[in-house]
């Protein structure tokens, strides 16, 4: 209903309560109640006894009505579940992905303004206060489970493209999918999936972007390695615009992946790489390998050249400082 009334309210122009009531097929008192609800979620609306209601400004909240207004994607973000606060969007997305048959379609998104137990890679916590963009996308790709690394890499490219457009900054990707600006992390991606031997049941891609967060609000242990887009730009970044831009890019690259055109995505990934050509140490869980990052192959694996000249393919790991 709130979405409906927003369709008819005009920015910087009055619309009478009577017209709104007519268009929506409700009473004028019901219109007034809807307006109060909008005001409660930070829409600035002024009213005039004779002229009606006039929308002055919209909140920078990631509510579905705002995100979907002018989104122009075919299926990514067509359905959005929005929460002011959640433990973790990935947890809810995984629960929902199990109910595909009940209308949880590919491209459904879970968004939270804050997460109380945000999850990072390797069981780490992900600090998720208000001001960031914390969300998860549900996908059902008809691909083999080995494609998960490619989905993760392609997500990183979509994030870089969206950040570049919205902030004029030059983000880089640390393999596999940390987005860095000035050597500090601005975004992380956590992909989780359920799969059979040869086919994926579902994938949940969780993305966390530090947007309008102040340096002093970060926990001390991550302050040195973390940065927000607001700090980079010196001003607040419009989160709705950034998210929309990302969703459009994501759909474009995901479509390419489904058409098995990963190599062109990989070429772009390499353009933004922070990793290739560097001597690095990679924590693979059971051991640490040192070498030069010489390539990312067509499966999304990092190829490391060890001191003895031997090449090692790494599907999953963390690059150490
Ligand atoms: C990383 O460790 O780099 C990955 C961080 C991923 C964080 C995002 S925020 C939205 C989604 N929900 C979560 O709980 N985690 C991911």
Short mmCIF file of C-alpha atoms and ligand atoms in Angstrom, two decimals:
data_model
loop_
_atom_site.label_atom_id
_atom_site.label_comp_id
_atom_site.label_asym_id
_atom_site.label_seq_id
_atom_site.Cartn_x
_atom_site.Cartn_y
_atom_site.Cartn_z
CA UNK A 1 0.00 0.00 0.00
CA UNK A 2 2.82 2.42 0.86
CA UNK A 3 4.27 1.56 -2.54
CA UNK A 4 0.95 2.45 -4.19
CA UNK A 5 0.63 5.85 -2.58
CA UNK A 6 4.22 6.66 -3.54
CA UNK A 7 3.28 6.11 -7.17
CA UNK A 8 0.81 8.98 -7.00
CA UNK A 9 2.59 11.45 -4.70
CA UNK A 10 4.57 14.05 -6.63
CA UNK A 11 7.94 15.48 -5.72
CA UNK A 12 7.77 19.25 -5.08
CA UNK A 13 4.15 19.31 -6.31
CA UNK A 14 0.86 19.01 -4.42
CA UNK A 15 -1.61 16.18 -5.00
CA UNK A 16 -4.95 16.49 -3.24
CA UNK A 17 -6.08 13.94 -0.68
CA UNK A 18 -9.21 13.47 -2.76
CA UNK A 19 -7.27 12.53 -5.90
CA UNK A 20 -5.09 10.13 -3.92
CA UNK A 21 -8.16 8.56 -2.32
CA UNK A 22 -9.79 8.13 -5.71
CA UNK A 23 -6.74 6.63 -7.40
CA UNK A 24 -6.19 4.17 -4.57
CA UNK A 25 -9.87 3.43 -3.98
CA UNK A 26 -9.61 4.23 -0.27
CA UNK A 27 -11.01 6.92 2.06
CA UNK A 28 -9.23 10.22 2.72
CA UNK A 29 -8.66 9.13 6.31
CA UNK A 30 -6.94 6.00 4.99
CA UNK A 31 -4.79 8.22 2.75
CA UNK A 32 -3.81 10.32 5.78
CA UNK A 33 -2.84 7.13 7.67
CA UNK A 34 -0.61 6.01 4.79
CA UNK A 35 1.04 9.43 4.74
CA UNK A 36 1.78 9.13 8.46
CA UNK A 37 3.39 5.74 7.82
CA UNK A 38 5.63 7.26 5.15
CA UNK A 39 6.61 10.07 7.51
CA UNK A 40 7.51 7.47 10.13
CA UNK A 41 10.09 6.04 7.73
CA UNK A 42 11.64 9.42 7.02
CA UNK A 43 9.78 10.57 3.91
CA UNK A 44 9.43 14.35 4.19
CA UNK A 45 5.89 15.22 3.19
CA UNK A 46 4.15 18.52 3.75
CA UNK A 47 0.43 18.93 3.71
CA UNK A 48 -1.85 21.85 2.99
CA UNK A 49 -5.54 21.84 3.81
CA UNK A 50 -6.49 23.09 0.36
CA UNK A 51 -3.73 21.70 -1.85
CA UNK A 52 -3.15 18.24 -0.38
CA UNK A 53 0.19 16.49 0.03
CA UNK A 54 3.60 17.27 -1.41
CA UNK A 55 6.65 14.98 -1.24
CA UNK A 56 9.73 17.01 -0.28
CA UNK A 57 12.39 14.33 0.04
CA UNK A 58 12.87 10.59 0.17
CA UNK A 59 14.85 8.74 2.84
CA UNK A 60 18.11 7.04 1.97
CA UNK A 61 16.69 3.77 3.19
CA UNK A 62 17.02 0.63 1.11
CA UNK A 63 13.30 -0.06 1.13
CA UNK A 64 11.97 -1.98 -1.87
CA UNK A 65 9.93 0.98 -3.22
CA UNK A 66 13.06 3.10 -3.48
CA UNK A 67 15.41 0.40 -4.75
CA UNK A 68 12.95 -0.75 -7.42
CA UNK A 69 12.09 2.77 -8.62
CA UNK A 70 14.02 3.10 -11.89
CA UNK A 71 15.96 -0.13 -11.33
CA UNK A 72 15.33 -1.56 -14.81
CA UNK A 73 16.58 -5.11 -14.26
CA UNK A 74 14.80 -8.16 -15.62
CA UNK A 75 14.91 -10.39 -12.58
CA UNK A 76 17.60 -9.32 -10.09
CA UNK A 77 15.81 -7.39 -7.34
CA UNK A 78 12.31 -7.99 -8.71
CA UNK A 79 11.46 -9.32 -5.26
CA UNK A 80 13.03 -7.69 -2.21
CA UNK A 81 12.66 -8.63 1.44
CA UNK A 82 13.63 -5.64 3.55
CA UNK A 83 14.47 -5.61 7.25
CA UNK A 84 15.53 -2.68 9.46
CA UNK A 85 17.68 -5.17 11.39
CA UNK A 86 18.59 -8.84 11.01
CA UNK A 87 21.19 -11.23 12.32
CA UNK A 88 22.51 -11.91 8.83
CA UNK A 89 20.95 -11.54 5.38
CA UNK A 90 22.75 -14.72 4.26
CA UNK A 91 21.00 -16.74 6.96
CA UNK A 92 17.55 -15.54 5.87
CA UNK A 93 18.42 -15.90 2.17
CA UNK A 94 19.48 -19.51 2.73
CA UNK A 95 16.21 -20.26 4.52
CA UNK A 96 14.23 -18.67 1.70
CA UNK A 97 16.22 -20.41 -1.05
CA UNK A 98 14.83 -23.71 0.23
CA UNK A 99 11.35 -22.49 -0.75
CA UNK A 100 11.95 -21.93 -4.44
CA UNK A 101 8.73 -23.74 -5.29
CA UNK A 102 6.77 -21.26 -3.15
CA UNK A 103 7.74 -18.27 -5.27
CA UNK A 104 11.23 -17.46 -4.04
CA UNK A 105 12.50 -16.75 -7.53
CA UNK A 106 15.99 -16.34 -8.89
CA UNK A 107 17.18 -12.81 -8.17
CA UNK A 108 15.26 -12.42 -4.90
CA UNK A 109 17.14 -10.15 -2.50
CA UNK A 110 17.27 -9.86 1.27
CA UNK A 111 18.38 -6.44 2.54
CA UNK A 112 19.00 -5.23 6.09
CA UNK A 113 19.87 -1.75 7.31
CA UNK A 114 21.94 -3.36 10.07
CA UNK A 115 23.09 -6.88 10.91
CA UNK A 116 23.61 -8.00 14.48
CA UNK A 117 25.58 -11.13 13.50
CA UNK A 118 26.91 -10.40 10.01
CA UNK A 119 29.01 -13.29 8.66
CA UNK A 120 32.36 -12.91 6.94
CA UNK A 121 34.47 -15.50 5.13
CA UNK A 122 36.10 -18.29 7.12
CA UNK A 123 33.68 -17.93 10.03
CA UNK A 124 34.71 -14.36 10.77
CA UNK A 125 32.30 -11.69 12.01
CA UNK A 126 31.30 -8.93 9.62
CA UNK A 127 30.75 -5.53 11.24
CA UNK A 128 27.45 -4.25 9.81
CA UNK A 129 26.15 -1.03 11.39
CA UNK A 130 23.57 1.33 9.86
CA UNK A 131 24.97 3.22 6.88
CA UNK A 132 26.35 0.23 4.95
CA UNK A 133 24.70 -1.90 2.30
CA UNK A 134 24.22 -5.44 3.56
CA UNK A 135 22.32 -7.80 1.30
CA UNK A 136 22.13 -11.28 -0.21
CA UNK A 137 20.99 -12.45 -3.62
CA UNK A 138 19.36 -15.84 -4.20
CA UNK A 139 20.35 -17.65 -7.43
CA UNK A 140 19.53 -21.03 -8.96
CA UNK A 141 22.13 -21.37 -11.72
CA UNK A 142 21.93 -24.52 -13.82
CA UNK A 143 25.66 -24.94 -13.60
CA UNK A 144 28.08 -27.34 -12.04
CA UNK A 145 29.18 -26.59 -8.44
CA UNK A 146 32.66 -25.69 -9.72
CA UNK A 147 31.10 -22.45 -10.99
CA UNK A 148 30.84 -21.02 -7.49
CA UNK A 149 34.32 -19.40 -7.75
CA UNK A 150 33.30 -17.80 -11.04
CA UNK A 151 30.10 -16.42 -9.50
CA UNK A 152 32.16 -14.91 -6.70
CA UNK A 153 34.70 -13.33 -9.08
CA UNK A 154 31.98 -11.93 -11.29
CA UNK A 155 30.26 -10.40 -8.25
CA UNK A 156 33.48 -8.57 -7.42
CA UNK A 157 33.62 -7.11 -10.95
CA UNK A 158 30.02 -5.90 -10.63
CA UNK A 159 30.83 -4.24 -7.28
CA UNK A 160 33.87 -2.47 -8.75
CA UNK A 161 31.85 -1.18 -11.70
CA UNK A 162 29.09 0.17 -9.44
CA UNK A 163 31.52 1.83 -7.01
CA UNK A 164 33.44 3.44 -9.88
CA UNK A 165 30.29 4.95 -11.33
CA UNK A 166 28.95 6.24 -8.02
CA UNK A 167 32.14 7.55 -6.41
CA UNK A 168 34.72 8.17 -9.17
CA UNK A 169 37.20 6.10 -7.17
CA UNK A 170 39.45 3.29 -8.44
CA UNK A 171 38.65 0.11 -6.51
CA UNK A 172 40.79 -2.99 -6.92
CA UNK A 173 40.04 -6.66 -6.34
CA UNK A 174 42.16 -8.76 -4.02
CA UNK A 175 41.63 -12.37 -5.03
CA UNK A 176 39.09 -13.78 -4.82
CA UNK A 177 36.71 -10.99 -4.00
CA UNK A 178 37.80 -8.38 -1.47
CA UNK A 179 37.31 -4.91 -2.87
CA UNK A 180 40.03 -2.50 -1.81
CA UNK A 181 40.47 1.22 -2.15
CA UNK A 182 43.81 2.69 -1.07
CA UNK A 183 44.81 -0.80 0.12
CA UNK A 184 41.87 -0.93 2.56
CA UNK A 185 38.80 -3.14 2.39
CA UNK A 186 35.59 -1.46 1.35
CA UNK A 187 33.51 -4.51 0.44
CA UNK A 188 33.43 -8.26 1.02
CA UNK A 189 31.52 -11.07 -0.68
CA UNK A 190 30.41 -14.30 0.95
CA UNK A 191 28.99 -16.90 -1.43
CA UNK A 192 27.32 -19.98 -0.01
CA UNK A 193 25.70 -22.82 -1.90
CA UNK A 194 23.89 -26.11 -1.71
CA UNK A 195 24.77 -28.58 -4.44
CA UNK A 196 24.53 -32.18 -5.58
CA UNK A 197 27.47 -33.89 -7.23
CA UNK A 198 27.03 -32.17 -10.57
CA UNK A 199 24.39 -29.47 -10.15
CA UNK A 200 23.85 -26.48 -7.91
CA UNK A 201 20.56 -26.35 -5.94
CA UNK A 202 20.96 -22.73 -4.86
CA UNK A 203 23.58 -20.06 -4.33
CA UNK A 204 23.36 -17.17 -1.91
CA UNK A 205 25.73 -14.31 -2.70
CA UNK A 206 26.08 -12.03 0.34
CA UNK A 207 27.59 -8.62 -0.25
CA UNK A 208 28.65 -6.08 2.35
CA UNK A 209 29.68 -2.58 1.25
CA UNK A 210 31.01 -0.04 3.75
CA UNK A 211 29.25 3.05 2.47
CA UNK A 212 28.36 5.80 4.94
CA UNK A 213 30.26 4.64 7.99
CA UNK A 214 32.63 6.76 10.06
CA UNK A 215 36.15 5.58 10.67
CA UNK A 216 35.80 6.04 14.44
CA UNK A 217 32.79 3.68 14.49
CA UNK A 218 34.80 0.65 13.34
CA UNK A 219 36.03 -1.79 15.98
CA UNK A 220 39.71 -1.12 16.66
CA UNK A 221 40.92 -4.44 15.28
CA UNK A 222 39.66 -3.64 11.76
CA UNK A 223 40.21 0.13 11.71
CA UNK A 224 43.63 -0.09 10.07
CA UNK A 225 42.42 -2.28 7.18
CA UNK A 226 38.93 -0.94 6.56
CA UNK A 227 37.57 2.10 4.77
CA UNK A 228 34.16 3.40 3.76
CA UNK A 229 33.05 5.10 0.56
CA UNK A 230 32.07 8.17 2.57
CA UNK A 231 35.65 8.50 3.77
CA UNK A 232 36.92 8.15 0.20
CA UNK A 233 34.48 10.62 -1.31
CA UNK A 234 34.47 13.08 1.58
CA UNK A 235 30.67 13.05 1.49
CA UNK A 236 27.75 10.68 1.92
CA UNK A 237 27.14 8.34 -0.99
CA UNK A 238 23.54 7.69 -2.11
CA UNK A 239 23.10 4.08 -1.13
CA UNK A 240 19.99 3.52 -3.24
CA UNK A 241 21.81 4.65 -6.40
CA UNK A 242 24.85 2.52 -5.61
CA UNK A 243 22.75 -0.57 -4.94
CA UNK A 244 20.74 -0.06 -8.15
CA UNK A 245 23.88 0.35 -10.16
CA UNK A 246 25.33 -2.82 -8.65
CA UNK A 247 22.16 -4.85 -9.32
CA UNK A 248 22.18 -3.82 -12.99
CA UNK A 249 25.85 -4.75 -13.35
CA UNK A 250 25.32 -8.00 -11.49
CA UNK A 251 22.50 -9.07 -13.80
CA UNK A 252 24.61 -8.25 -16.85
CA UNK A 253 27.59 -10.32 -15.67
CA UNK A 254 25.51 -13.17 -14.29
CA UNK A 255 23.75 -13.48 -17.65
CA UNK A 256 27.17 -13.70 -19.31
CA UNK A 257 28.19 -16.42 -16.89
CA UNK A 258 25.04 -18.42 -17.63
CA UNK A 259 25.84 -18.10 -21.34
CA UNK A 260 29.27 -19.54 -20.49
CA UNK A 261 31.02 -16.29 -21.41
CA UNK A 262 33.15 -16.19 -18.29
CA UNK A 263 36.38 -15.39 -20.11
CA UNK A 264 35.26 -11.85 -20.94
CA UNK A 265 34.30 -11.32 -17.28
CA UNK A 266 37.69 -12.65 -16.23
CA UNK A 267 39.43 -10.17 -18.50
CA UNK A 268 37.66 -7.36 -16.63
CA UNK A 269 38.50 -8.93 -13.28
CA UNK A 270 42.17 -8.87 -14.29
CA UNK A 271 41.94 -5.18 -15.19
CA UNK A 272 41.00 -4.41 -11.58
CA UNK A 273 43.29 -6.97 -9.98
CA UNK A 274 45.26 -5.98 -6.92
CA UNK A 275 46.80 -9.45 -6.76
CA UNK A 276 48.35 -10.38 -10.11
CA UNK A 277 52.08 -9.86 -10.46
CA UNK A 278 52.60 -9.65 -6.68
CA UNK A 279 54.59 -11.97 -4.46
CA UNK A 280 52.05 -13.24 -1.93
CA UNK A 281 51.42 -15.74 0.84
CA UNK A 282 48.17 -17.69 0.69
CA UNK A 283 46.62 -19.40 3.68
CA UNK A 284 44.94 -22.54 2.37
CA UNK A 285 43.74 -23.76 5.74
CA UNK A 286 46.03 -26.76 6.10
CA UNK A 287 49.13 -24.92 4.82
CA UNK A 288 50.52 -21.59 3.66
CA UNK A 289 51.98 -21.25 0.16
CA UNK A 290 54.28 -18.47 -1.02
CA UNK A 291 54.81 -17.43 -4.61
CA UNK A 292 54.06 -14.98 -7.36
CA UNK A 293 50.43 -14.58 -8.45
CA UNK A 294 50.81 -15.18 -12.17
CA UNK A 295 47.24 -15.78 -13.33
CA UNK A 296 43.59 -16.41 -12.60
CA UNK A 297 42.57 -19.32 -14.78
CA UNK A 298 39.32 -19.97 -16.67
CA UNK A 299 37.85 -21.68 -13.58
CA UNK A 300 38.54 -18.69 -11.35
CA UNK A 301 41.47 -20.37 -9.57
CA UNK A 302 44.53 -18.36 -8.57
CA UNK A 303 47.73 -19.65 -10.22
CA UNK A 304 50.79 -19.19 -8.06
CA UNK A 305 54.38 -19.65 -9.25
CA UNK A 306 56.43 -21.03 -6.38
CA UNK A 307 60.11 -20.24 -5.81
CA UNK A 308 61.06 -23.54 -7.48
CA UNK A 309 59.15 -22.46 -10.60
CA UNK A 310 56.29 -24.93 -10.11
CA UNK A 311 52.74 -23.66 -10.74
CA UNK A 312 50.03 -24.28 -8.13
CA UNK A 313 46.30 -23.78 -8.68
CA UNK A 314 44.41 -22.46 -5.67
CA UNK A 315 40.62 -22.64 -5.68
CA UNK A 316 40.04 -21.30 -2.18
CA UNK A 317 42.28 -19.47 0.26
CA UNK A 318 43.09 -16.17 1.89
CA UNK A 319 45.92 -13.89 0.89
CA UNK A 320 47.95 -12.92 3.95
CA UNK A 321 49.43 -9.48 4.55
C1 LIG B 1 34.18 -11.23 3.79
O1 LIG B 1 34.59 -11.78 4.81
O2 LIG B 1 34.93 -10.52 3.11
C2 LIG B 1 32.77 -11.41 3.34
C3 LIG B 1 31.82 -10.45 4.00
C4 LIG B 1 30.40 -10.59 3.54
C5 LIG B 1 29.45 -9.72 4.32
C6 LIG B 1 28.06 -9.73 3.77
S1 LIG B 1 27.04 -8.49 4.47
C7 LIG B 1 25.64 -9.19 3.74
C8 LIG B 1 25.78 -10.69 3.83
N1 LIG B 1 25.25 -11.17 5.09
C9 LIG B 1 26.20 -11.64 5.87
O3 LIG B 1 26.02 -12.08 7.02
N2 LIG B 1 27.40 -11.56 5.26
C10 LIG B 1 27.28 -11.02 3.94
#
